[in-house]
Amino acid sequence: MIKRGLAFITTIFIIMIIAGGLPVYAREGDGGYEGGISSGEAPGKTSFEYKEVCFITGEPVVFEGTLTVKKTLKQDKTTGKNVITSNYTYNLKNLEKDATLTRFLSYTLLLRKRGTVR
C-alpha cells in the first residue's frame, strides 16, 4: 500500500517536472470595451447577439439585439506608430415596451513595444 502511494506521488512529481519545462504560447490581444477573453485579432468586423437590462424607468427593461464591433489597424502619419480604432455599435430593442436603445462607442488604441515609454 505504501509502495503504491509512493509510486503515485513519484509519477505525479515527474509529470510536473516534464510539463513545467514545456513552453506555453499565447498571443497578445485587445481586451476591448466589453472585457472577457480576447481572440487576439485586431482588424475586422464582428457581430454578436447582445442583451442588456436597463432600469431607467425604475423597473427592469430587457433590450435585445446586435452588437457590432469593427476594428481597423492603421499607421499614424505623424508618429509612424500603429493605431487600432475600435467602434462598438449597439442596436437593441424591446418589442413589448416599444423601446429602442442605440449606442455608438469609439476608442483608439496606440500600439507600442513592451518596455517602451511613449
PDB file of C-alpha atoms in Angstrom:
ATOM      1  CA  MET A   1       0.000   0.000   0.000  1.00  0.00           C
ATOM      2  CA  ILE A   2       2.794   2.409   0.907  1.00  0.00           C
ATOM      3  CA  LYS A   3       4.698   1.439  -2.256  1.00  0.00           C
ATOM      4  CA  ARG A   4       1.639   2.269  -4.397  1.00  0.00           C
ATOM      5  CA  GLY A   5       1.234   5.674  -2.787  1.00  0.00           C
ATOM      6  CA  LEU A   6       4.934   6.426  -3.186  1.00  0.00           C
ATOM      7  CA  ALA A   7       4.825   5.342  -6.849  1.00  0.00           C
ATOM      8  CA  PHE A   8       1.796   7.577  -7.464  1.00  0.00           C
ATOM      9  CA  ILE A   9       3.437  10.619  -5.866  1.00  0.00           C
ATOM     10  CA  THR A  10       6.665   9.976  -7.789  1.00  0.00           C
ATOM     11  CA  THR A  11       4.730   9.719 -11.074  1.00  0.00           C
ATOM     12  CA  ILE A  12       2.894  12.987 -10.425  1.00  0.00           C
ATOM     13  CA  PHE A  13       6.172  14.682  -9.499  1.00  0.00           C
ATOM     14  CA  ILE A  14       7.845  13.504 -12.733  1.00  0.00           C
ATOM     15  CA  ILE A  15       4.864  14.681 -14.825  1.00  0.00           C
ATOM     16  CA  MET A  16       5.009  18.114 -13.158  1.00  0.00           C
ATOM     17  CA  ILE A  17       8.732  18.435 -13.899  1.00  0.00           C
ATOM     18  CA  ILE A  18       8.279  17.445 -17.557  1.00  0.00           C
ATOM     19  CA  ALA A  19       5.195  19.639 -18.095  1.00  0.00           C
ATOM     20  CA  GLY A  20       6.801  22.586 -16.307  1.00  0.00           C
ATOM     21  CA  GLY A  21       9.574  22.718 -18.879  1.00  0.00           C
ATOM     22  CA  LEU A  22       7.243  22.932 -21.882  1.00  0.00           C
ATOM     23  CA  PRO A  23       6.764  26.389 -23.438  1.00  0.00           C
ATOM     24  CA  VAL A  24       3.323  27.982 -23.358  1.00  0.00           C
ATOM     25  CA  TYR A  25       2.287  30.016 -26.369  1.00  0.00           C
ATOM     26  CA  ALA A  26      -0.139  32.911 -26.110  1.00  0.00           C
ATOM     27  CA  ARG A  27      -0.881  35.949 -28.193  1.00  0.00           C
ATOM     28  CA  GLU A  28      -1.372  39.486 -27.032  1.00  0.00           C
ATOM     29  CA  GLY A  29      -4.924  40.639 -27.538  1.00  0.00           C
ATOM     30  CA  ASP A  30      -7.158  43.634 -27.146  1.00  0.00           C
ATOM     31  CA  GLY A  31      -9.467  43.183 -24.159  1.00  0.00           C
ATOM     32  CA  GLY A  32     -11.948  45.541 -25.762  1.00  0.00           C
ATOM     33  CA  TYR A  33     -14.671  47.589 -24.132  1.00  0.00           C
ATOM     34  CA  GLU A  34     -16.850  44.646 -23.117  1.00  0.00           C
ATOM     35  CA  GLY A  35     -13.985  42.755 -21.466  1.00  0.00           C
ATOM     36  CA  GLY A  36     -13.728  38.996 -21.399  1.00  0.00           C
ATOM     37  CA  ILE A  37     -11.198  36.911 -23.239  1.00  0.00           C
ATOM     38  CA  SER A  38      -9.791  38.379 -26.434  1.00  0.00           C
ATOM     39  CA  SER A  39      -9.248  36.356 -29.569  1.00  0.00           C
ATOM     40  CA  GLY A  40      -6.105  38.391 -30.179  1.00  0.00           C
ATOM     41  CA  GLU A  41      -7.288  39.571 -33.567  1.00  0.00           C
ATOM     42  CA  ALA A  42      -7.179  43.297 -34.171  1.00  0.00           C
ATOM     43  CA  PRO A  43      -8.672  44.225 -37.558  1.00  0.00           C
ATOM     44  CA  GLY A  44     -12.081  43.144 -38.769  1.00  0.00           C
ATOM     45  CA  LYS A  45     -15.810  43.400 -38.176  1.00  0.00           C
ATOM     46  CA  THR A  46     -17.785  41.042 -35.971  1.00  0.00           C
ATOM     47  CA  SER A  47     -21.438  40.955 -34.902  1.00  0.00           C
ATOM     48  CA  PHE A  48     -22.781  39.375 -31.736  1.00  0.00           C
ATOM     49  CA  GLU A  49     -26.194  38.781 -30.235  1.00  0.00           C
ATOM     50  CA  TYR A  50     -26.389  41.093 -27.225  1.00  0.00           C
ATOM     51  CA  LYS A  51     -28.775  41.518 -24.308  1.00  0.00           C
ATOM     52  CA  GLU A  52     -28.831  44.321 -21.746  1.00  0.00           C
ATOM     53  CA  VAL A  53     -31.080  45.200 -18.817  1.00  0.00           C
ATOM     54  CA  CYS A  54     -31.840  48.887 -18.167  1.00  0.00           C
ATOM     55  CA  PHE A  55     -33.512  50.365 -15.098  1.00  0.00           C
ATOM     56  CA  ILE A  56     -34.231  53.882 -16.408  1.00  0.00           C
ATOM     57  CA  THR A  57     -37.956  53.724 -15.539  1.00  0.00           C
ATOM     58  CA  GLY A  58     -37.323  52.066 -12.173  1.00  0.00           C
ATOM     59  CA  GLU A  59     -38.305  48.625 -13.432  1.00  0.00           C
ATOM     60  CA  PRO A  60     -36.060  46.283 -15.410  1.00  0.00           C
ATOM     61  CA  VAL A  61     -36.408  46.528 -19.196  1.00  0.00           C
ATOM     62  CA  VAL A  62     -34.585  43.884 -21.233  1.00  0.00           C
ATOM     63  CA  PHE A  63     -33.182  45.089 -24.551  1.00  0.00           C
ATOM     64  CA  GLU A  64     -32.033  42.545 -27.145  1.00  0.00           C
ATOM     65  CA  GLY A  65     -30.321  42.964 -30.484  1.00  0.00           C
ATOM     66  CA  THR A  66     -26.895  43.103 -32.045  1.00  0.00           C
ATOM     67  CA  LEU A  67     -23.532  44.453 -31.032  1.00  0.00           C
ATOM     68  CA  THR A  68     -21.238  45.105 -33.980  1.00  0.00           C
ATOM     69  CA  VAL A  69     -17.533  45.551 -33.298  1.00  0.00           C
ATOM     70  CA  LYS A  70     -15.385  46.968 -36.082  1.00  0.00           C
ATOM     71  CA  LYS A  71     -11.635  47.307 -35.596  1.00  0.00           C
ATOM     72  CA  THR A  72      -9.265  48.957 -38.034  1.00  0.00           C
ATOM     73  CA  LEU A  73      -5.485  48.902 -37.841  1.00  0.00           C
ATOM     74  CA  LYS A  74      -3.731  51.930 -39.355  1.00  0.00           C
ATOM     75  CA  GLN A  75      -0.381  53.629 -39.107  1.00  0.00           C
ATOM     76  CA  ASP A  76      -0.389  57.191 -37.752  1.00  0.00           C
ATOM     77  CA  LYS A  77       1.067  59.519 -40.406  1.00  0.00           C
ATOM     78  CA  THR A  78       2.726  61.886 -37.935  1.00  0.00           C
ATOM     79  CA  THR A  79       4.221  59.423 -35.433  1.00  0.00           C
ATOM     80  CA  GLY A  80       4.507  56.319 -37.621  1.00  0.00           C
ATOM     81  CA  LYS A  81       3.042  54.171 -34.815  1.00  0.00           C
ATOM     82  CA  ASN A  82       0.303  51.576 -35.288  1.00  0.00           C
ATOM     83  CA  VAL A  83      -3.149  52.598 -34.080  1.00  0.00           C
ATOM     84  CA  ILE A  84      -6.232  50.417 -33.612  1.00  0.00           C
ATOM     85  CA  THR A  85      -9.589  52.186 -33.793  1.00  0.00           C
ATOM     86  CA  SER A  86     -12.456  50.196 -32.278  1.00  0.00           C
ATOM     87  CA  ASN A  87     -16.096  51.061 -32.994  1.00  0.00           C
ATOM     88  CA  TYR A  88     -18.907  49.448 -30.997  1.00  0.00           C
ATOM     89  CA  THR A  89     -22.444  49.837 -32.395  1.00  0.00           C
ATOM     90  CA  TYR A  90     -25.369  48.652 -30.252  1.00  0.00           C
ATOM     91  CA  ASN A  91     -28.799  48.214 -31.900  1.00  0.00           C
ATOM     92  CA  LEU A  92     -31.197  46.954 -29.242  1.00  0.00           C
ATOM     93  CA  LYS A  93     -34.999  46.744 -28.965  1.00  0.00           C
ATOM     94  CA  ASN A  94     -37.735  45.715 -26.558  1.00  0.00           C
ATOM     95  CA  LEU A  95     -40.876  44.942 -28.579  1.00  0.00           C
ATOM     96  CA  GLU A  96     -43.162  44.633 -25.520  1.00  0.00           C
ATOM     97  CA  LYS A  97     -42.381  48.176 -24.352  1.00  0.00           C
ATOM     98  CA  ASP A  98     -41.909  49.547 -27.897  1.00  0.00           C
ATOM     99  CA  ALA A  99     -38.476  50.777 -26.784  1.00  0.00           C
ATOM    100  CA  THR A 100     -35.245  51.165 -28.718  1.00  0.00           C
ATOM    101  CA  LEU A 101     -31.705  51.609 -27.432  1.00  0.00           C
ATOM    102  CA  THR A 102     -28.914  52.595 -29.813  1.00  0.00           C
ATOM    103  CA  ARG A 103     -25.396  53.387 -28.728  1.00  0.00           C
ATOM    104  CA  PHE A 104     -22.135  54.082 -30.538  1.00  0.00           C
ATOM    105  CA  LEU A 105     -18.776  53.919 -28.801  1.00  0.00           C
ATOM    106  CA  SER A 106     -15.386  54.562 -30.363  1.00  0.00           C
ATOM    107  CA  TYR A 107     -11.930  54.405 -28.859  1.00  0.00           C
ATOM    108  CA  THR A 108      -8.378  54.475 -30.144  1.00  0.00           C
ATOM    109  CA  LEU A 109      -5.526  52.262 -29.003  1.00  0.00           C
ATOM    110  CA  LEU A 110      -1.873  53.182 -29.610  1.00  0.00           C
ATOM    111  CA  LEU A 111       0.327  50.099 -30.013  1.00  0.00           C
ATOM    112  CA  ARG A 112       3.864  50.156 -28.673  1.00  0.00           C
ATOM    113  CA  LYS A 113       6.543  47.608 -27.919  1.00  0.00           C
ATOM    114  CA  ARG A 114       6.699  46.310 -24.377  1.00  0.00           C
ATOM    115  CA  GLY A 115       9.138  48.237 -22.199  1.00  0.00           C
ATOM    116  CA  THR A 116       8.982  51.466 -24.221  1.00  0.00           C
ATOM    117  CA  VAL A 117       7.535  54.724 -22.977  1.00  0.00           C
ATOM    118  CA  ARG A 118       5.517  56.717 -25.484  1.00  0.00           C
TER     119      ARG A 118
END
